[in-house]
CSV table of C-alpha atoms in Angstrom, one decimal:
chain,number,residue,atom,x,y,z
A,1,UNK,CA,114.8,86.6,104.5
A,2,UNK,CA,118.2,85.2,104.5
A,3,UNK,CA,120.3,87.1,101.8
A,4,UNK,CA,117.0,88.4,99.9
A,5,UNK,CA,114.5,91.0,99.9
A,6,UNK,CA,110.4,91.4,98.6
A,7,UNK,CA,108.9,94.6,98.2
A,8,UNK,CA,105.9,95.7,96.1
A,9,UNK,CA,106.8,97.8,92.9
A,10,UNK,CA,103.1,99.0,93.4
A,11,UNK,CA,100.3,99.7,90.7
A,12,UNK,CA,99.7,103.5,91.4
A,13,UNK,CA,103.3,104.4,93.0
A,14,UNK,CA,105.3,102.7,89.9
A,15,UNK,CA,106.5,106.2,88.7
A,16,UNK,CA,106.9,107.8,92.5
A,17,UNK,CA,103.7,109.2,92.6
A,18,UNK,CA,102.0,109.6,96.0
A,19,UNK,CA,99.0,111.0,94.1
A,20,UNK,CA,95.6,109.2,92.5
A,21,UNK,CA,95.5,105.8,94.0
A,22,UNK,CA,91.7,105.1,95.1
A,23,UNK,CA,91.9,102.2,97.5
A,24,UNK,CA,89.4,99.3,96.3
A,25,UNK,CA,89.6,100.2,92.9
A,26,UNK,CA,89.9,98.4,89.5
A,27,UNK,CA,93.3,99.3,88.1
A,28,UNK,CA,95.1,97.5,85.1
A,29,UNK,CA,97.4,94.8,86.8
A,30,UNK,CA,100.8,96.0,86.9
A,31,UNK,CA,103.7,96.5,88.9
A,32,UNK,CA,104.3,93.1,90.8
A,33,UNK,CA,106.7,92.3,93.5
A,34,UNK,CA,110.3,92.7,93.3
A,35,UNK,CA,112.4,89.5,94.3
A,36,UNK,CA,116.4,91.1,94.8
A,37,UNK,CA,119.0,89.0,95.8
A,38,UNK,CA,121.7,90.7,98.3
A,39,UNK,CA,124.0,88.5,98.7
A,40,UNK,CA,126.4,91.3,97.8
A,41,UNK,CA,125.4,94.5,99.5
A,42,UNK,CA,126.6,96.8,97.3
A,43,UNK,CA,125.3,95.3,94.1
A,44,UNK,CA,121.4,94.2,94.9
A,45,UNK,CA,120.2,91.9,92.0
A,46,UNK,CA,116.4,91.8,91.1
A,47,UNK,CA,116.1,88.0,90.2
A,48,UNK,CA,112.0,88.0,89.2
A,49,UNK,CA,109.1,89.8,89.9
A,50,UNK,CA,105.8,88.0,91.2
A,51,UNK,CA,102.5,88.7,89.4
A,52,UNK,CA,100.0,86.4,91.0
A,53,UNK,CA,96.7,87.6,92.2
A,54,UNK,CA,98.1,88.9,95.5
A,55,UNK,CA,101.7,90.2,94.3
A,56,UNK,CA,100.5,92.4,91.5
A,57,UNK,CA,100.0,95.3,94.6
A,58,UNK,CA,100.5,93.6,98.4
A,59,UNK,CA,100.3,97.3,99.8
A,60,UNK,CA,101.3,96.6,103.2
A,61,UNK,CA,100.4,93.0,103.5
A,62,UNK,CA,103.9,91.6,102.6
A,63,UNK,CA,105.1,89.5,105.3
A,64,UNK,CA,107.8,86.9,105.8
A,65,UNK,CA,107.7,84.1,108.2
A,66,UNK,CA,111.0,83.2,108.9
A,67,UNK,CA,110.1,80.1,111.4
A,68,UNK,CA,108.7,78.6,108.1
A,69,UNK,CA,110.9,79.9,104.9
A,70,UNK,CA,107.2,81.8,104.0
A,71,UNK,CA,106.3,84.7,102.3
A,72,UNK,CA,102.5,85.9,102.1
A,73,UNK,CA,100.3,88.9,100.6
A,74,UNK,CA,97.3,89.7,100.1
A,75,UNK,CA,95.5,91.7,97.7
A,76,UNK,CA,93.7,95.4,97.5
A,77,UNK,CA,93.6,96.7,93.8
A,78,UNK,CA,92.6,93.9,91.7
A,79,UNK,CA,89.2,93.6,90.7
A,80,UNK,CA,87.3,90.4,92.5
A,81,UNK,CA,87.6,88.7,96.2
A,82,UNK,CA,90.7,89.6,97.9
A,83,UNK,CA,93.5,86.5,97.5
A,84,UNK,CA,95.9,85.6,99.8
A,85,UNK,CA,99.4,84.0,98.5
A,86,UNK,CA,102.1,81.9,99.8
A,87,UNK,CA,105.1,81.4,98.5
A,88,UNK,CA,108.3,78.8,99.5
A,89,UNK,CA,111.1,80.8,99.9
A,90,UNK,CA,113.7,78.2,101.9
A,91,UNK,CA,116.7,76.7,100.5
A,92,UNK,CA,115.4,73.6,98.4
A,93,UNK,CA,116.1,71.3,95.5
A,94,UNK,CA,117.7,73.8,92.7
A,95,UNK,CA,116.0,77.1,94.8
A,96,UNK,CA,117.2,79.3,97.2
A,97,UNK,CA,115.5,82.6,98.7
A,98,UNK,CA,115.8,84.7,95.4
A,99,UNK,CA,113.9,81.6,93.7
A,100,UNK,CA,110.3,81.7,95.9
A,101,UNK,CA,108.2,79.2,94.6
A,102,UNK,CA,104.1,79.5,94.3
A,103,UNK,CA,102.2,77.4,97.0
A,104,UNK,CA,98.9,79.0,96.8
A,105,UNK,CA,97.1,81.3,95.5
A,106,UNK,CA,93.5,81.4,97.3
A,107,UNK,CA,90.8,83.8,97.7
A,108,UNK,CA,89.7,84.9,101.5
A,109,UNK,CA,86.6,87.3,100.6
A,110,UNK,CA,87.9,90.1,101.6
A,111,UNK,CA,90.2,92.6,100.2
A,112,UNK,CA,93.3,93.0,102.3
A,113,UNK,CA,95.1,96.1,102.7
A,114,UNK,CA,97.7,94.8,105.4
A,115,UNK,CA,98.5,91.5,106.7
A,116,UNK,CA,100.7,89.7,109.1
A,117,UNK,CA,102.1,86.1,110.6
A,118,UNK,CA,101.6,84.8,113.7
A,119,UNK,CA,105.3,83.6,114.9
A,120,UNK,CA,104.6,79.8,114.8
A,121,UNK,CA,103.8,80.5,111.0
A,122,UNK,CA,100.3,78.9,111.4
A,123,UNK,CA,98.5,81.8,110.6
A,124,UNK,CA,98.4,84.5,108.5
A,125,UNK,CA,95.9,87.5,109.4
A,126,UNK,CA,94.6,89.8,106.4
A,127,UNK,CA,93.1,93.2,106.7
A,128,UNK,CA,92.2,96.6,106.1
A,129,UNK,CA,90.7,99.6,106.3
A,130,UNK,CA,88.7,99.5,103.0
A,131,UNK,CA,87.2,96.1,104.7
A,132,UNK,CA,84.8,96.1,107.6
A,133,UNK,CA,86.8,92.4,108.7
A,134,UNK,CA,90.1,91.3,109.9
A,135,UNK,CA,90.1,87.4,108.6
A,136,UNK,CA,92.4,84.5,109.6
A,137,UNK,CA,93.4,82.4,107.2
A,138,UNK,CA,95.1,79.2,108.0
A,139,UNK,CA,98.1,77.8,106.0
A,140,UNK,CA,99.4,74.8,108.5
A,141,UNK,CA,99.1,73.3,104.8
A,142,UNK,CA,100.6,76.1,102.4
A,143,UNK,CA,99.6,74.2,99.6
A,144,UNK,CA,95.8,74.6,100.6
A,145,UNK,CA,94.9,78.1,102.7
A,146,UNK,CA,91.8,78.6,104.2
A,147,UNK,CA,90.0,81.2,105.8
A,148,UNK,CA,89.5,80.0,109.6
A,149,UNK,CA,87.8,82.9,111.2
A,150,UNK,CA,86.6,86.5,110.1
A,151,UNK,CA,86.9,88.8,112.9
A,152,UNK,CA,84.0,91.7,112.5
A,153,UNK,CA,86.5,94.9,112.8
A,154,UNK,CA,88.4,96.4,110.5
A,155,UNK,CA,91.8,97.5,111.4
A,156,UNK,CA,95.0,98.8,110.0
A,157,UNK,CA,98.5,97.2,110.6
A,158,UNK,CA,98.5,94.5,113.3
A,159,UNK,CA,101.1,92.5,114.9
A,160,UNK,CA,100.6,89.2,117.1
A,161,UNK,CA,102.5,88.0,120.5
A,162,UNK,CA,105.2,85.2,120.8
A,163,UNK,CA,102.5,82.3,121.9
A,164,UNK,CA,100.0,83.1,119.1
A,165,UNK,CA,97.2,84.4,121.6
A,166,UNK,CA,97.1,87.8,121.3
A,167,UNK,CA,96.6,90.4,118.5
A,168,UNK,CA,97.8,94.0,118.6
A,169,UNK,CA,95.6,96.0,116.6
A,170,UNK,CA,95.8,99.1,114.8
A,171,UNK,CA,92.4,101.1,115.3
A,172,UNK,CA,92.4,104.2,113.4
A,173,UNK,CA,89.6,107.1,113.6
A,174,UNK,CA,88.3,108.2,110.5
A,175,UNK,CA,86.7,111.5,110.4
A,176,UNK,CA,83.5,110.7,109.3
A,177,UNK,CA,83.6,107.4,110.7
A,178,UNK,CA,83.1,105.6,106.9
A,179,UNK,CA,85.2,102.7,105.8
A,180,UNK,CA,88.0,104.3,103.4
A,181,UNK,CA,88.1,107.8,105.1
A,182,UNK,CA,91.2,109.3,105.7
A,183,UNK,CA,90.3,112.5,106.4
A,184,UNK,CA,91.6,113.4,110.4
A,185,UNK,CA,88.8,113.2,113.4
A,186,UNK,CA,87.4,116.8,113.7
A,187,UNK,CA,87.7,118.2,117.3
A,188,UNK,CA,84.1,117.5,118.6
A,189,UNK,CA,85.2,113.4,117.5
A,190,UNK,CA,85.7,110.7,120.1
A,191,UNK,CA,88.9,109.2,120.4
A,192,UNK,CA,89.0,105.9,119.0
A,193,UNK,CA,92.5,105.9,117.3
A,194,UNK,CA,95.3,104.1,119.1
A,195,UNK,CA,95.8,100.2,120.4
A,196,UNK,CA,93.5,97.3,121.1
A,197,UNK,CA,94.5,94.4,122.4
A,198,UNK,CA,92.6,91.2,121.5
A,199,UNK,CA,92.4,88.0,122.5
A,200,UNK,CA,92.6,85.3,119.5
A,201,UNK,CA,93.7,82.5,121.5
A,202,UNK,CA,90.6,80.4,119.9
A,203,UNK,CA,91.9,81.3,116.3
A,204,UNK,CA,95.6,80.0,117.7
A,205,UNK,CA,94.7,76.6,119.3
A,206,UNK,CA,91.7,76.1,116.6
A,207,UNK,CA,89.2,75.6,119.2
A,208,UNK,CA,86.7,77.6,117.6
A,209,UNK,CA,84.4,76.3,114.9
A,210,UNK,CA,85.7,76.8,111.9
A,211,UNK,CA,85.2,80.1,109.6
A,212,UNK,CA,83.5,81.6,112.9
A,213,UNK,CA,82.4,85.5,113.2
A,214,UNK,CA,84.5,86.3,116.3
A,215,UNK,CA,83.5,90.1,116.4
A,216,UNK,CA,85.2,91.9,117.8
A,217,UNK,CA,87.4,88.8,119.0
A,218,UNK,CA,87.7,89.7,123.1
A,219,UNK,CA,88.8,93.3,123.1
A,220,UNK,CA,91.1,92.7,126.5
A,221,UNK,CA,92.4,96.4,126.8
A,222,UNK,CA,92.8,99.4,124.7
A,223,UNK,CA,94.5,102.8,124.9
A,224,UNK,CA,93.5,105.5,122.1
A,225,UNK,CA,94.4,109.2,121.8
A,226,UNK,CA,93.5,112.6,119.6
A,227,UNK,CA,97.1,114.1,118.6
A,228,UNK,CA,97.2,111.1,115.7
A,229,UNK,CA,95.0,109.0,113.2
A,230,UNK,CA,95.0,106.4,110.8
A,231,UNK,CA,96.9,104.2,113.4
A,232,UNK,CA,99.2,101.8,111.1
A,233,UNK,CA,101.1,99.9,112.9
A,234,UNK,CA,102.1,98.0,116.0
A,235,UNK,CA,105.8,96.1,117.3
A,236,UNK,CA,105.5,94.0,120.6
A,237,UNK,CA,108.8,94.0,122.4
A,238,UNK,CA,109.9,93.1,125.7
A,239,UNK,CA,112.9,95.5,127.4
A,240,UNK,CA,114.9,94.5,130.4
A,241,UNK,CA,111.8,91.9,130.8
A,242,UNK,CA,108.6,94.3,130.4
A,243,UNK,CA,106.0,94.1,128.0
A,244,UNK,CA,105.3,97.2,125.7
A,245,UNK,CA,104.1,98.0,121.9
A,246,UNK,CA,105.8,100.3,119.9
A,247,UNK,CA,103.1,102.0,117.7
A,248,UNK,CA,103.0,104.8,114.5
A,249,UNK,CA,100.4,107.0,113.3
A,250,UNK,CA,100.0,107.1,109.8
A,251,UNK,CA,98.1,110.6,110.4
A,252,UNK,CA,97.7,113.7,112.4
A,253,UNK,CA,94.9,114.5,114.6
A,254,UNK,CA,93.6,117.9,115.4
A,255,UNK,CA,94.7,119.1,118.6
A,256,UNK,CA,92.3,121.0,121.3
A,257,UNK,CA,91.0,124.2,121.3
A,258,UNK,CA,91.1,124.5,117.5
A,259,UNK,CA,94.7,124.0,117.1
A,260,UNK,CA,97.0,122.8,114.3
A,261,UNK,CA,96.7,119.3,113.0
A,262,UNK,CA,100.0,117.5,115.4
A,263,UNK,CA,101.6,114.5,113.6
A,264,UNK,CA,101.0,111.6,115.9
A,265,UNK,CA,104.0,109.5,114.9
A,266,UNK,CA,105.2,106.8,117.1
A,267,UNK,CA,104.8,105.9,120.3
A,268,UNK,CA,105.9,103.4,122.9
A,269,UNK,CA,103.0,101.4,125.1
A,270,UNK,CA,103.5,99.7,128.2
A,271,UNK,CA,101.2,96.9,128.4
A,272,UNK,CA,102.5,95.0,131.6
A,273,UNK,CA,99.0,95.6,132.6
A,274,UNK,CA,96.8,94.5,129.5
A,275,UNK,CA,93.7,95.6,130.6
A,276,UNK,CA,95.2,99.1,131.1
A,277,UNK,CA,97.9,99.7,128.5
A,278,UNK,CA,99.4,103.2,128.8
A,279,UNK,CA,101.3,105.4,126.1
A,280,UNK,CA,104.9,106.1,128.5
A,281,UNK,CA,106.9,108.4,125.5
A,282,UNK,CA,106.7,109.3,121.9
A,283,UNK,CA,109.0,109.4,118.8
A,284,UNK,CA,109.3,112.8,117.7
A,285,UNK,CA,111.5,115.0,115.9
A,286,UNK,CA,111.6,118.9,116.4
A,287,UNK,CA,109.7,119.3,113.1
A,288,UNK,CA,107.1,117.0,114.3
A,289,UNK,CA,106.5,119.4,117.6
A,290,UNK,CA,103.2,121.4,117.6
A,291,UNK,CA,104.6,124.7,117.6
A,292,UNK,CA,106.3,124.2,114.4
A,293,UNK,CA,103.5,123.8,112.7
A,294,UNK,CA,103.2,127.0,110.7
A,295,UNK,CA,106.7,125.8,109.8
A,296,UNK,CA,105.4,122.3,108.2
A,297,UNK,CA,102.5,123.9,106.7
A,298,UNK,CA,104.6,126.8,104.8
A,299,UNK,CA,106.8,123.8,103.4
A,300,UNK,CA,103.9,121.8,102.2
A,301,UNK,CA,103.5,119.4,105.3
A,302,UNK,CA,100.9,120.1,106.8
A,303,UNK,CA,99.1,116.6,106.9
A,304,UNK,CA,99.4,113.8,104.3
A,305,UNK,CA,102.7,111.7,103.1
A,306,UNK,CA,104.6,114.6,104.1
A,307,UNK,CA,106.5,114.6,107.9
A,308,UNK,CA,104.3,111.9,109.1
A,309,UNK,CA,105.4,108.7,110.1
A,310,UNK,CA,104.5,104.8,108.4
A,311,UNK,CA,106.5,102.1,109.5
A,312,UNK,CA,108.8,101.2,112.5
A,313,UNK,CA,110.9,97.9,112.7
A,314,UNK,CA,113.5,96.6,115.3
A,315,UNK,CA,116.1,94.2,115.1
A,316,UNK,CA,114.3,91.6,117.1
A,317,UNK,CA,111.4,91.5,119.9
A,318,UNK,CA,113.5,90.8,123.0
A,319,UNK,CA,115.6,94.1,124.3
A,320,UNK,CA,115.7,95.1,120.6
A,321,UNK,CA,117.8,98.2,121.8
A,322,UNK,CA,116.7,100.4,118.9
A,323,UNK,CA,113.8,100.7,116.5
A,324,UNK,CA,113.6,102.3,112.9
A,325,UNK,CA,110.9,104.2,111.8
A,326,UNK,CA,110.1,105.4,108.1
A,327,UNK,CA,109.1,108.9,108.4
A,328,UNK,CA,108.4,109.6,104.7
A,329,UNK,CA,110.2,113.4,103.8
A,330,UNK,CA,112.1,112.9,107.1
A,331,UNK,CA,113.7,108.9,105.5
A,332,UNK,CA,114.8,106.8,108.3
A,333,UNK,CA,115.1,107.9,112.0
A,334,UNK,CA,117.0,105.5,114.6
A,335,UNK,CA,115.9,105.9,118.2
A,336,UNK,CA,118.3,104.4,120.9
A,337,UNK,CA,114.9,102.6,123.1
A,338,UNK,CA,116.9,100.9,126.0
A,339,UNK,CA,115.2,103.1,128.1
A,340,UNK,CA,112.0,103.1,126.9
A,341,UNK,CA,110.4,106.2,128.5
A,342,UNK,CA,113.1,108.5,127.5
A,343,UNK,CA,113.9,107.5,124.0
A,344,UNK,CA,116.9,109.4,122.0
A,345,UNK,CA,117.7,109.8,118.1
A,346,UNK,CA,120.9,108.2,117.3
A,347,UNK,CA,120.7,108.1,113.4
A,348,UNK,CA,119.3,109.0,110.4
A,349,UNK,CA,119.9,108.5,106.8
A,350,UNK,CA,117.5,110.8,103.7
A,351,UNK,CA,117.8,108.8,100.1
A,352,UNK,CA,118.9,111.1,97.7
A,353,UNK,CA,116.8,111.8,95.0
A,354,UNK,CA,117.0,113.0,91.3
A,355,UNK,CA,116.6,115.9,89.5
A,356,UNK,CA,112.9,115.5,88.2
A,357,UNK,CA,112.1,114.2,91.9
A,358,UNK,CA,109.9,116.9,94.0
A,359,UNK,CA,112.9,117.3,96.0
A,360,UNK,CA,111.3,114.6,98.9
A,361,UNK,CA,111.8,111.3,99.8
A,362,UNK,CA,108.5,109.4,100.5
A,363,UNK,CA,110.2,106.7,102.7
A,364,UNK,CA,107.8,104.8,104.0
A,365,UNK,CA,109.1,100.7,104.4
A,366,UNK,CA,109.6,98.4,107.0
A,367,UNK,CA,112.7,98.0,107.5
A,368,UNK,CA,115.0,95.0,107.8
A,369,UNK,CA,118.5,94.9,109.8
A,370,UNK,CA,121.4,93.4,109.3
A,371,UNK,CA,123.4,93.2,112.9
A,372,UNK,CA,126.7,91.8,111.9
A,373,UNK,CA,127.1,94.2,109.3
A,374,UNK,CA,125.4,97.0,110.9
A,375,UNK,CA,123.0,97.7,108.1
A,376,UNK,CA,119.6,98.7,107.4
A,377,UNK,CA,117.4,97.5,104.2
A,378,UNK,CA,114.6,99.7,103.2
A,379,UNK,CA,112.5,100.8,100.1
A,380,UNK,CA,112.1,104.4,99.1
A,381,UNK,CA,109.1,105.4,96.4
A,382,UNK,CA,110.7,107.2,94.3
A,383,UNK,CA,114.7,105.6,94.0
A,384,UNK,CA,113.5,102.4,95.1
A,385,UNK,CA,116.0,99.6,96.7
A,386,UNK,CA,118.7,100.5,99.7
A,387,UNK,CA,121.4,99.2,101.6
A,388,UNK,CA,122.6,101.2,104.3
A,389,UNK,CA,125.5,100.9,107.4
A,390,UNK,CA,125.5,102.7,110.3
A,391,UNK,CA,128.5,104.9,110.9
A,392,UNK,CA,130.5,106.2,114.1
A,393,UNK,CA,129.4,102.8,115.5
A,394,UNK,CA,126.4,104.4,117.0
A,395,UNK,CA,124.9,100.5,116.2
A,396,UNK,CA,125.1,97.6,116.6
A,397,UNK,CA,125.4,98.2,120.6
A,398,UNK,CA,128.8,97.2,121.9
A,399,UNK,CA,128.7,97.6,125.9
């Protein structure tokens, strides 16, 4: 927001590690979330870090609405119901950006694993796949949230259109079909990883009664598919005036006929036709391809936080041009998306990493641009904080 950035220092990935976090569990509080001021690009600042209830580990919940000067989390590894915070970060009175100040700090029930605004800034949606519930939680008044609506489905990432009415959901297959499983569908599994699109128009206008089980809130149309699992994400753009959702797999699915697991990556939806959205490309690289995959697995990468993807962002939701992607060991791929069914690799950039590092780079961020500078802001796990410009001036667009 502005000249600042917020990102979790995390409880179980303080040191780098990728290894021995249990979702849902009791951990000592720790970690917090860095606030850095960036005013100057190539010096980043951390002002403070925020320890209340929800910023002690925000996972993937950390979400700025920029209509409002907001910032929001919610919790997943503190012991107790899950909390929801909101913090001011607009220019003010002796504040600025790298000064947020506390608005609330309030319990929703449920422990929240990812979260996200709708545009107007009204409301702030909390979930995850530890939680049976998605749950909407209202914060017209910052100063006192409260939970508006539980929706009976738990989901991954989610994303939610321009007018507020409609939620793009992340529905992820879990191989046993338990909350908490990560484990990839087996090859006998139904397909129920991939996009849902649901219709929360009630929780928008507030016409439903308040703190209402809308389960599974008006599934309008859905897509889902086997080569990927533990859907994570999803981006609603429009390009040259047509709908679509850009979507990532956090996970591989197992291929037919007993072959190797395939990365499912992203993925670019056309949804012009809600009720019947349809998957028109996807976002690989050459490593990502399913005959490589004796490659991956002789390198350690054969499913996991390894070549699989986490998060996409785009500069903004109309004709965004490109889209960003985090692809953990593979850092931050560009794709040129101006036409959407034949997307194209334009950039890339790998942190470096030290010495004692395993010699990858778990990049795994959104990822925030910067257009009249040309640069990217990201978080890697192990060497934290970056700034980045693009070079050859392969971005911003110029014709």
């Amino acid at each position: 927001y502005e000249d600042c950035a917020y990102y979790g220092l995390g409880v179980a990935f303080a040191n780098g590690s990728t290894t021995g976090f249990v979702p849902g569990s009791p951990v000592v509080p720790a970690g917090g979330t860095a606030v850095v001021d960036v005013s100057d690009p190539t010096n980043p600042v951390q002002t403070i870090t925020l320890n209340t209830p929800a910023m002690i580990d925000p996972w993937e919940s950390l979400k700025v609405n920029e209509k409002r000067g907001l910032l929001a989390g919610s919790s997943l590894s503190i012991e107790g119901p899950g909390y929801v915070d909101i913090y001011d970060i607009k220019p003010g009175f002796a504040t600025d950006c790298s000064t947020p100040v506390l608005m609330s700090s309030a319990p929703v029930g449920t422990v929240g694993h990812e979260g996200e605004w709708a545009p107007d800034g009204m409301t702030y949606y909390s979930s995850g796949f530890i939680s049976p519930n998605t749950t909407a939680v209202d914060v017209t008044n910052p100063y006192a949230t409260k939970t508006i609506a539980i929706i009976n489905d738990g989901i991954h990432g989610l994303s939610v259109s321009e007018d507020g009415t409609r939620l793009y959901a992340a529905e992820f297959a879990r191989g046993s079909n338990e909350i908490g499983d990560m484990s990839p569908p087996t090859e006998g599994d139904d397909a129920t990883n991939g996009l849902e699109i649901w219709d929360v128009g009630g929780i928008q206008t507030r016409s439903h009664a308040a703190t209402t089980t809308v389960a599974p809130s008006h599934v309008i149309g859905s897509v889902y598919w086997k080569d990927g699992a533990v859907a994570q994400m999803t981006i609603p753009v429009s390009i040259a005036g047509k709908p679509y959702v850009i979507f990532i797999d956090e996970g591989g699915g197992v291929a037919e006929e007993g072959q190797p697991q395939s990365p499912g990556m992203a993925r670019i939806i056309d949804v012009s036709d809600e009720a019947n959205p349809v998957v028109i490309s996807k976002l690989k690289n050459e490593i990502n391809m399913l005959e490589h995959a004796d490659l991956r697995e002789a390198d350690g990468g054969a499913s996991g936080f390894t070549y699989q993807g986490h998060y996409c962002s785009v500069p903004q939701r109309e004709d965004p041009g490109i889209v960003a992607c985090s692809y953990f060991w593979q850092g931050i791929r560009v794709f040129d998306i101006r036409d959407p069914h034949h997307p194209k690799e334009i950039a890339y950039f790998i942190p470096p990493l030290d010495e004692d590092d395993d010699g990858r780079a778990h990049t795994s961020s959104q990822i925030r641009f910067v257009e009249e500078r040309g640069e990217m802001w990201f978080t890697n796990q192990n060497t934290g904080f970056h700034v980045v410009r693009f070079t050859n001036g392969v971005w911003p667009f110029r014709d």
